[in-house]
Coordinates of C-alpha atoms and ligand atoms in Angstrom, one line a residue:
M1 CA 99.7 -136.5 -80.8
T2 CA 96.6 -136.3 -78.7
R3 CA 96.7 -135.9 -74.9
R4 CA 95.9 -139.6 -74.4
E5 CA 98.7 -140.5 -76.8
F6 CA 101.0 -138.2 -74.9
L7 CA 100.1 -139.8 -71.6
R8 CA 100.7 -143.2 -73.1
F9 CA 104.1 -142.0 -74.3
G10 CA 104.8 -140.7 -70.8
A11 CA 104.1 -144.2 -69.4
L12 CA 106.2 -145.8 -72.0
S13 CA 109.1 -143.4 -71.6
A14 CA 109.0 -144.0 -67.8
G15 CA 109.3 -147.7 -68.5
I16 CA 111.6 -148.0 -71.5
A17 CA 114.2 -145.4 -71.0
P18 CA 114.4 -144.8 -67.3
T19 CA 118.1 -144.0 -67.1
I20 CA 118.0 -141.5 -70.0
L21 CA 114.8 -139.8 -68.9
G22 CA 115.3 -139.9 -65.2
S23 CA 112.2 -141.9 -64.1
S24 CA 112.3 -145.5 -63.0
P25 CA 110.2 -148.1 -61.2
A26 CA 112.7 -147.7 -58.4
R27 CA 111.6 -144.1 -58.0
A28 CA 107.9 -145.1 -58.1
S29 CA 108.5 -147.6 -55.3
S30 CA 110.5 -145.0 -53.4
Y31 CA 107.4 -142.8 -53.7
D32 CA 105.3 -145.7 -52.2
K33 CA 107.8 -145.9 -49.3
Y34 CA 107.8 -142.1 -48.8
S35 CA 104.0 -142.1 -48.9
A36 CA 103.6 -145.0 -46.4
A37 CA 106.0 -143.3 -44.0
L38 CA 103.9 -140.1 -44.1
R39 CA 100.9 -142.1 -43.3
R40 CA 102.3 -144.3 -40.5
P41 CA 99.8 -144.8 -37.6
L42 CA 99.7 -142.2 -34.8
D43 CA 102.4 -142.7 -32.2
P44 CA 100.5 -141.9 -28.9
D45 CA 103.9 -141.1 -27.3
G46 CA 105.1 -139.0 -30.2
G47 CA 104.6 -135.5 -28.7
I48 CA 103.1 -132.4 -30.3
E49 CA 105.0 -133.0 -33.6
E50 CA 103.1 -136.2 -34.1
V51 CA 99.8 -134.4 -33.5
I52 CA 100.8 -131.7 -36.1
R53 CA 101.8 -134.5 -38.5
F54 CA 98.3 -135.8 -38.4
A55 CA 96.8 -132.3 -38.8
T56 CA 98.9 -131.9 -42.1
L57 CA 97.3 -135.0 -43.6
A58 CA 94.1 -133.0 -44.0
P59 CA 92.8 -132.2 -47.4
N60 CA 93.7 -128.7 -48.7
G61 CA 93.2 -126.8 -51.9
H62 CA 95.8 -127.9 -54.7
N63 CA 97.8 -129.5 -51.9
T64 CA 99.5 -126.1 -51.3
Q65 CA 99.4 -126.7 -47.5
S66 CA 98.8 -123.0 -46.9
W67 CA 99.0 -123.4 -43.2
Q68 CA 101.5 -122.6 -40.4
F69 CA 101.4 -124.1 -36.9
S70 CA 102.7 -122.6 -33.7
T71 CA 103.1 -124.0 -30.2
A72 CA 103.2 -121.9 -27.0
G73 CA 102.8 -123.7 -23.7
D74 CA 99.7 -125.8 -23.8
E75 CA 98.3 -124.2 -27.0
I76 CA 98.7 -125.0 -30.6
G77 CA 97.8 -122.4 -33.2
I78 CA 97.0 -122.7 -36.9
R79 CA 97.1 -119.7 -39.2
P80 CA 97.1 -119.2 -43.0
D81 CA 100.4 -119.2 -44.9
L82 CA 99.5 -116.5 -47.5
S83 CA 102.7 -117.0 -49.4
R84 CA 101.1 -120.2 -50.7
R85 CA 97.9 -118.6 -52.0
T86 CA 96.3 -119.7 -55.3
P87 CA 94.9 -116.3 -56.3
V88 CA 93.2 -117.5 -59.6
V89 CA 91.1 -120.4 -58.3
D90 CA 90.7 -118.9 -54.8
P91 CA 90.9 -115.1 -55.0
D92 CA 89.4 -114.5 -51.5
D93 CA 91.3 -117.3 -49.8
H94 CA 88.1 -119.3 -49.1
H95 CA 89.8 -122.6 -49.7
I96 CA 92.7 -121.7 -47.4
Y97 CA 90.3 -121.2 -44.4
V98 CA 88.3 -124.3 -45.2
S99 CA 91.7 -126.2 -45.3
L100 CA 92.6 -124.7 -41.9
G101 CA 89.3 -126.1 -40.5
C102 CA 90.0 -129.6 -42.0
A103 CA 93.5 -129.5 -40.3
A104 CA 91.9 -128.3 -37.0
E105 CA 89.6 -131.3 -37.0
N106 CA 92.5 -133.7 -37.5
L107 CA 94.5 -131.9 -34.9
A108 CA 91.8 -132.2 -32.2
L109 CA 91.3 -135.9 -33.0
A110 CA 95.0 -136.7 -32.8
A111 CA 95.6 -134.5 -29.7
S112 CA 92.7 -136.2 -27.8
A113 CA 94.2 -139.6 -28.8
T114 CA 97.4 -138.6 -27.1
G115 CA 95.7 -137.5 -23.9
R116 CA 95.7 -133.7 -24.8
T117 CA 92.1 -132.8 -24.1
G118 CA 91.0 -129.5 -25.5
E119 CA 88.8 -127.5 -27.7
V120 CA 89.1 -126.0 -31.1
V121 CA 88.4 -122.2 -31.2
V122 CA 88.0 -120.4 -34.5
E123 CA 88.5 -116.7 -34.3
D124 CA 86.6 -114.2 -36.5
N125 CA 89.7 -113.9 -38.8
G126 CA 89.7 -117.7 -39.3
F127 CA 92.8 -118.3 -37.2
V128 CA 92.5 -121.5 -35.1
S129 CA 93.7 -122.4 -31.6
Y130 CA 93.6 -125.5 -29.6
A131 CA 94.3 -125.1 -25.9
W132 CA 94.8 -128.4 -24.2
K133 CA 95.3 -130.0 -20.8
Q134 CA 96.9 -133.4 -20.1
G135 CA 94.1 -135.8 -19.4
R136 CA 92.8 -139.2 -20.3
I137 CA 93.2 -140.6 -23.7
V138 CA 90.1 -140.3 -25.9
R139 CA 90.6 -142.2 -29.1
S140 CA 87.9 -141.6 -31.7
P141 CA 87.7 -144.3 -34.4
L142 CA 88.1 -141.4 -36.8
V143 CA 91.7 -140.8 -35.8
D144 CA 92.7 -144.2 -37.2
V145 CA 91.4 -143.4 -40.7
I146 CA 93.2 -140.0 -41.0
P147 CA 96.1 -141.6 -42.8
S148 CA 93.9 -143.5 -45.3
R149 CA 91.5 -140.7 -46.2
Q150 CA 92.4 -139.3 -49.6
S151 CA 90.8 -137.4 -52.4
T152 CA 90.0 -140.3 -54.8
R153 CA 89.6 -138.9 -58.3
S154 CA 88.8 -142.1 -60.1
I155 CA 85.4 -143.1 -61.5
F156 CA 83.4 -144.7 -58.7
A157 CA 81.6 -148.0 -58.8
G158 CA 78.1 -146.5 -59.2
Q159 CA 76.6 -148.4 -56.2
P160 CA 74.2 -146.5 -53.9
A161 CA 75.1 -145.9 -50.3
S162 CA 73.0 -147.6 -47.6
A163 CA 70.5 -145.6 -45.6
S164 CA 72.6 -146.3 -42.5
D165 CA 75.7 -144.9 -44.1
L166 CA 73.9 -141.8 -45.2
K167 CA 72.6 -141.3 -41.7
Q168 CA 76.1 -141.5 -40.2
L169 CA 77.5 -139.1 -42.8
E170 CA 74.8 -136.6 -42.1
A171 CA 75.3 -136.9 -38.3
A172 CA 79.1 -136.6 -38.7
S173 CA 78.8 -133.3 -40.5
A174 CA 76.6 -131.5 -38.0
E175 CA 78.3 -128.2 -37.0
H176 CA 76.7 -125.0 -35.7
G177 CA 76.6 -122.4 -38.5
V178 CA 77.1 -125.0 -41.3
R179 CA 74.4 -126.7 -43.4
V180 CA 74.9 -129.8 -45.5
A181 CA 72.7 -131.1 -48.3
I182 CA 73.3 -134.7 -49.2
V183 CA 72.0 -135.4 -52.7
T184 CA 71.4 -139.0 -53.9
D185 CA 68.6 -138.6 -56.4
S186 CA 70.0 -139.4 -59.9
N187 CA 68.2 -136.6 -61.6
E188 CA 69.6 -134.1 -59.1
I189 CA 73.1 -135.6 -59.5
S190 CA 72.7 -135.1 -63.2
R191 CA 71.9 -131.4 -62.7
L192 CA 74.9 -131.1 -60.4
R193 CA 77.0 -132.9 -63.0
D194 CA 76.0 -130.3 -65.6
L195 CA 77.0 -127.5 -63.2
V196 CA 80.4 -129.1 -62.5
V197 CA 81.1 -129.5 -66.3
A198 CA 80.0 -125.9 -67.0
G199 CA 82.4 -124.7 -64.3
N200 CA 85.2 -126.9 -65.5
R201 CA 84.8 -125.6 -69.0
R202 CA 85.0 -122.0 -67.9
Q203 CA 88.0 -122.6 -65.7
L204 CA 90.0 -124.5 -68.4
A205 CA 89.3 -121.7 -70.9
D206 CA 91.1 -119.3 -68.6
P207 CA 94.9 -119.4 -69.3
A208 CA 95.6 -118.0 -65.9
F209 CA 93.7 -120.9 -64.2
V210 CA 95.5 -123.5 -66.3
A211 CA 98.9 -121.9 -65.6
E212 CA 98.2 -121.9 -61.8
L213 CA 97.1 -125.5 -62.0
K214 CA 100.2 -126.5 -63.9
F215 CA 102.4 -124.7 -61.4
W216 CA 101.1 -127.1 -58.7
I217 CA 101.4 -130.3 -60.7
R218 CA 104.3 -132.6 -59.8
F219 CA 104.8 -134.9 -62.8
S220 CA 107.6 -137.1 -61.3
A221 CA 107.9 -139.0 -58.0
S222 CA 111.2 -137.2 -57.3
S223 CA 109.7 -133.7 -57.6
A224 CA 106.7 -134.7 -55.5
I225 CA 109.0 -136.0 -52.8
E226 CA 111.3 -133.0 -53.0
S227 CA 108.7 -130.3 -52.8
G228 CA 106.4 -132.4 -50.5
D229 CA 103.4 -130.5 -51.9
G230 CA 101.2 -130.1 -55.0
L231 CA 99.3 -132.5 -57.2
Y232 CA 101.4 -135.6 -58.0
A233 CA 100.3 -136.9 -61.4
P234 CA 99.4 -140.5 -60.4
V235 CA 97.1 -139.1 -57.7
T236 CA 95.0 -137.6 -60.4
G237 CA 95.0 -140.8 -62.5
N238 CA 97.9 -139.9 -64.8
P239 CA 101.2 -141.7 -65.1
S240 CA 104.4 -140.4 -63.4
M241 CA 106.9 -139.1 -66.0
P242 CA 110.0 -137.0 -66.0
E243 CA 109.3 -133.5 -64.9
F244 CA 110.5 -131.8 -68.1
I245 CA 108.4 -134.1 -70.3
G246 CA 105.3 -133.5 -68.2
R247 CA 105.7 -129.8 -68.3
I248 CA 106.1 -129.6 -72.1
G249 CA 103.4 -132.2 -72.7
F250 CA 100.9 -130.5 -70.5
S251 CA 101.3 -127.2 -72.4
L252 CA 101.1 -128.9 -75.8
F253 CA 98.4 -131.6 -75.3
F254 CA 96.1 -130.5 -72.5
D255 CA 92.7 -131.7 -73.6
A256 CA 89.9 -129.6 -71.9
A257 CA 87.1 -131.7 -73.6
A258 CA 88.5 -134.9 -72.1
E259 CA 88.6 -133.3 -68.7
D260 CA 84.9 -132.3 -69.0
D261 CA 84.1 -135.9 -69.9
K262 CA 86.0 -137.1 -66.9
C263 CA 84.2 -134.7 -64.5
A264 CA 80.9 -135.9 -65.9
A265 CA 81.8 -139.6 -65.4
Q266 CA 83.1 -138.9 -61.9
M267 CA 79.8 -137.3 -60.9
S268 CA 77.6 -139.9 -62.6
S269 CA 79.4 -142.8 -61.0
S270 CA 79.0 -141.4 -57.4
A271 CA 76.6 -142.7 -54.8
G272 CA 75.9 -139.2 -53.7
V273 CA 77.1 -135.6 -53.4
A274 CA 77.3 -133.5 -50.3
I275 CA 77.0 -129.7 -50.6
F276 CA 78.3 -127.7 -47.6
L277 CA 77.2 -124.1 -47.0
G278 CA 78.2 -121.9 -44.1
D279 CA 75.6 -119.5 -42.6
H280 CA 78.0 -116.6 -43.5
A281 CA 80.6 -116.0 -46.1
S282 CA 83.5 -115.3 -43.6
P283 CA 86.8 -116.9 -42.8
K284 CA 85.4 -118.1 -39.5
H285 CA 82.5 -119.9 -41.2
W286 CA 84.8 -121.3 -43.9
A287 CA 86.9 -122.9 -41.2
K288 CA 83.8 -124.3 -39.6
V289 CA 82.8 -125.8 -43.0
G290 CA 86.2 -127.4 -43.1
R291 CA 85.7 -129.0 -39.7
A292 CA 82.3 -130.4 -40.7
A293 CA 83.5 -131.6 -44.1
E294 CA 86.6 -133.3 -42.6
R295 CA 84.4 -135.2 -40.2
F296 CA 82.2 -136.1 -43.2
M297 CA 85.2 -137.4 -45.2
L298 CA 86.7 -139.3 -42.3
T299 CA 83.4 -141.0 -41.5
A300 CA 83.0 -141.9 -45.2
T301 CA 86.6 -143.4 -45.1
K302 CA 85.6 -145.4 -42.0
L303 CA 82.5 -146.7 -43.8
G304 CA 84.6 -147.8 -46.8
L305 CA 83.5 -144.9 -49.0
A306 CA 85.8 -142.8 -51.2
T307 CA 85.3 -139.0 -51.4
S308 CA 86.6 -136.3 -53.7
F309 CA 85.9 -132.6 -54.3
L310 CA 84.4 -131.2 -57.5
N311 CA 84.3 -127.6 -56.6
Q312 CA 84.0 -126.0 -60.0
P313 CA 80.5 -124.5 -59.3
V314 CA 81.7 -123.2 -56.0
E315 CA 84.8 -121.5 -57.6
V316 CA 83.0 -119.9 -60.6
P317 CA 80.9 -117.2 -58.9
E318 CA 78.3 -117.1 -61.6
L319 CA 77.4 -120.8 -60.9
R320 CA 77.0 -120.4 -57.1
S321 CA 73.4 -119.3 -57.0
E322 CA 72.2 -122.3 -59.0
L323 CA 74.2 -124.7 -56.8
A324 CA 72.8 -123.1 -53.7
A325 CA 69.3 -123.4 -55.1
L326 CA 69.9 -127.1 -55.8
A327 CA 71.0 -127.5 -52.2
G328 CA 67.8 -125.9 -51.1
E329 CA 69.6 -122.9 -49.6
P330 CA 69.2 -120.2 -52.2
D331 CA 70.3 -117.4 -49.9
L332 CA 73.7 -118.9 -48.9
R333 CA 77.0 -119.1 -50.7
P334 CA 77.9 -122.7 -51.3
D335 CA 81.3 -123.7 -49.9
L336 CA 82.1 -127.3 -51.0
L337 CA 80.9 -130.0 -53.3
I338 CA 82.1 -133.4 -52.3
R339 CA 81.1 -136.6 -54.0
F340 CA 81.2 -140.0 -52.4
G341 CA 80.9 -143.7 -53.4
R342 CA 82.7 -147.0 -53.6
A343 CA 86.2 -147.0 -55.2
A344 CA 89.6 -148.6 -54.8
P345 CA 92.3 -146.3 -53.3
M346 CA 94.5 -144.3 -55.6
P347 CA 98.1 -143.2 -54.9
Y348 CA 98.4 -140.8 -52.0
S349 CA 99.4 -137.1 -52.0
P350 CA 102.7 -135.8 -50.7
R351 CA 103.1 -133.7 -47.6
R352 CA 105.8 -131.3 -46.4
P353 CA 107.6 -132.4 -43.2
V354 CA 106.3 -131.0 -39.9
G355 CA 109.4 -128.8 -39.5
S356 CA 108.5 -126.9 -42.7
V357 CA 105.0 -125.9 -41.5
M358 CA 106.1 -124.7 -38.0
L359 CA 106.4 -121.1 -37.1
P360 CA 109.5 -120.4 -35.0
A361 CA 108.7 -120.6 -31.3
Ligands
FMN1 C1 88.8 -126.3 -49.9 C2 89.3 -127.4 -50.8 C3 88.9 -127.4 -52.2 C4 89.3 -128.4 -53.0 N1 88.9 -128.4 -54.3 C5 89.2 -129.5 -55.1 C6 88.6 -129.6 -56.4 O1 87.8 -128.7 -56.9 N2 89.0 -130.6 -57.2 C7 89.8 -131.6 -56.7 O2 90.1 -132.6 -57.5 N3 90.3 -131.6 -55.5 C8 90.0 -130.5 -54.7 N4 90.5 -130.5 -53.4 C9 91.3 -131.6 -52.9 C10 92.8 -131.3 -52.8 O3 93.4 -131.1 -54.0 C11 93.4 -132.4 -52.0 O4 92.9 -132.3 -50.7 C12 94.9 -132.2 -51.9 O5 95.5 -132.4 -53.2 C13 95.6 -133.2 -50.9 O6 95.2 -134.5 -51.3 P1 94.4 -135.5 -50.4 O7 93.1 -134.9 -50.1 O8 94.3 -136.8 -51.2 O9 95.2 -135.7 -49.1 C14 90.1 -129.5 -52.5 C15 90.4 -129.5 -51.2 C16 90.0 -128.5 -50.3 C17 90.3 -128.6 -48.8

């Protein structure tokens, strides 16, 4: 049985024997309801919890949600939750601080839309604070697309982005201490594609990487809802299936070559690729990169463009210098590779409830 056959079997088993195997269309639709509730529009009268709910809808590595929020008076803090590290793919916690920056951006947008005017401050250690004063409501159009932004991992439509869209994306990602190179030339995208595939190949040849990835996959709707974290199979284009079948099947039939092909097609179908690079390799700059990248992704969403990360050449240290050179910044460490283009939405990722990410007052 090949991996594709296994996945087909998973789809069949979910449909044919739902009661025996524990998966059913009812569960899938309960996931849709759960997901829609997570992404309900911002309630402007909803208090600080509502602002933090919007912050948690930010992208974050492996959907570990390695963040903790605190509130003290008129200040909200965000700090890393190192109990949720992914030491194989992210040994220096780079992705955690980038994710904190993405969450900080959502937090500031949602806080301003509820009349809490303030400023994001990122400390040298990458911790974030947002001190606010009650003031007038400032509702950026970006706040309305926070619930619909997602990492869309499908093959895109292959259409180019307009010059006006590219200009807006570039303007949105401006951040002191962060550079962004937006690549749309098809030859350059092909070179980037080769780097992504080379990185993917190396990662999937590492049993520790694969084991860590598998740990964070949620094969069934019920396990995704229960944990509220991780990579729910349909989000990555695979069918939902009972957890025990998924775990066994993943180990037996995981097909690295098919994953390489998928990465190549994802890159080749994109309108463009944005490479983000901080001026320094430090938690503070990684969080700044996250802020810039989140504005980029929200702006893309507003423009009707899908985005998703293909960070393999960022995560495999030996590939970083070539990526930096392609971005025209040979002296910097690249932080993110985000592709963009036209695509229909995919199922959405789970999130933990706000109460689970709050530090005790
Ligand atoms: C720093 C960082 C690195 C990421 N790297 C990858 C990646 O290499 N490949 C990928 O498919 N998704 C990557 N993601 C996307 C996350 O898996 C995704 O944000 C998370 O699962 C939540 O899903 P959502 O973005 O759809 O809300 C990354 C996200 C962040 C913030």
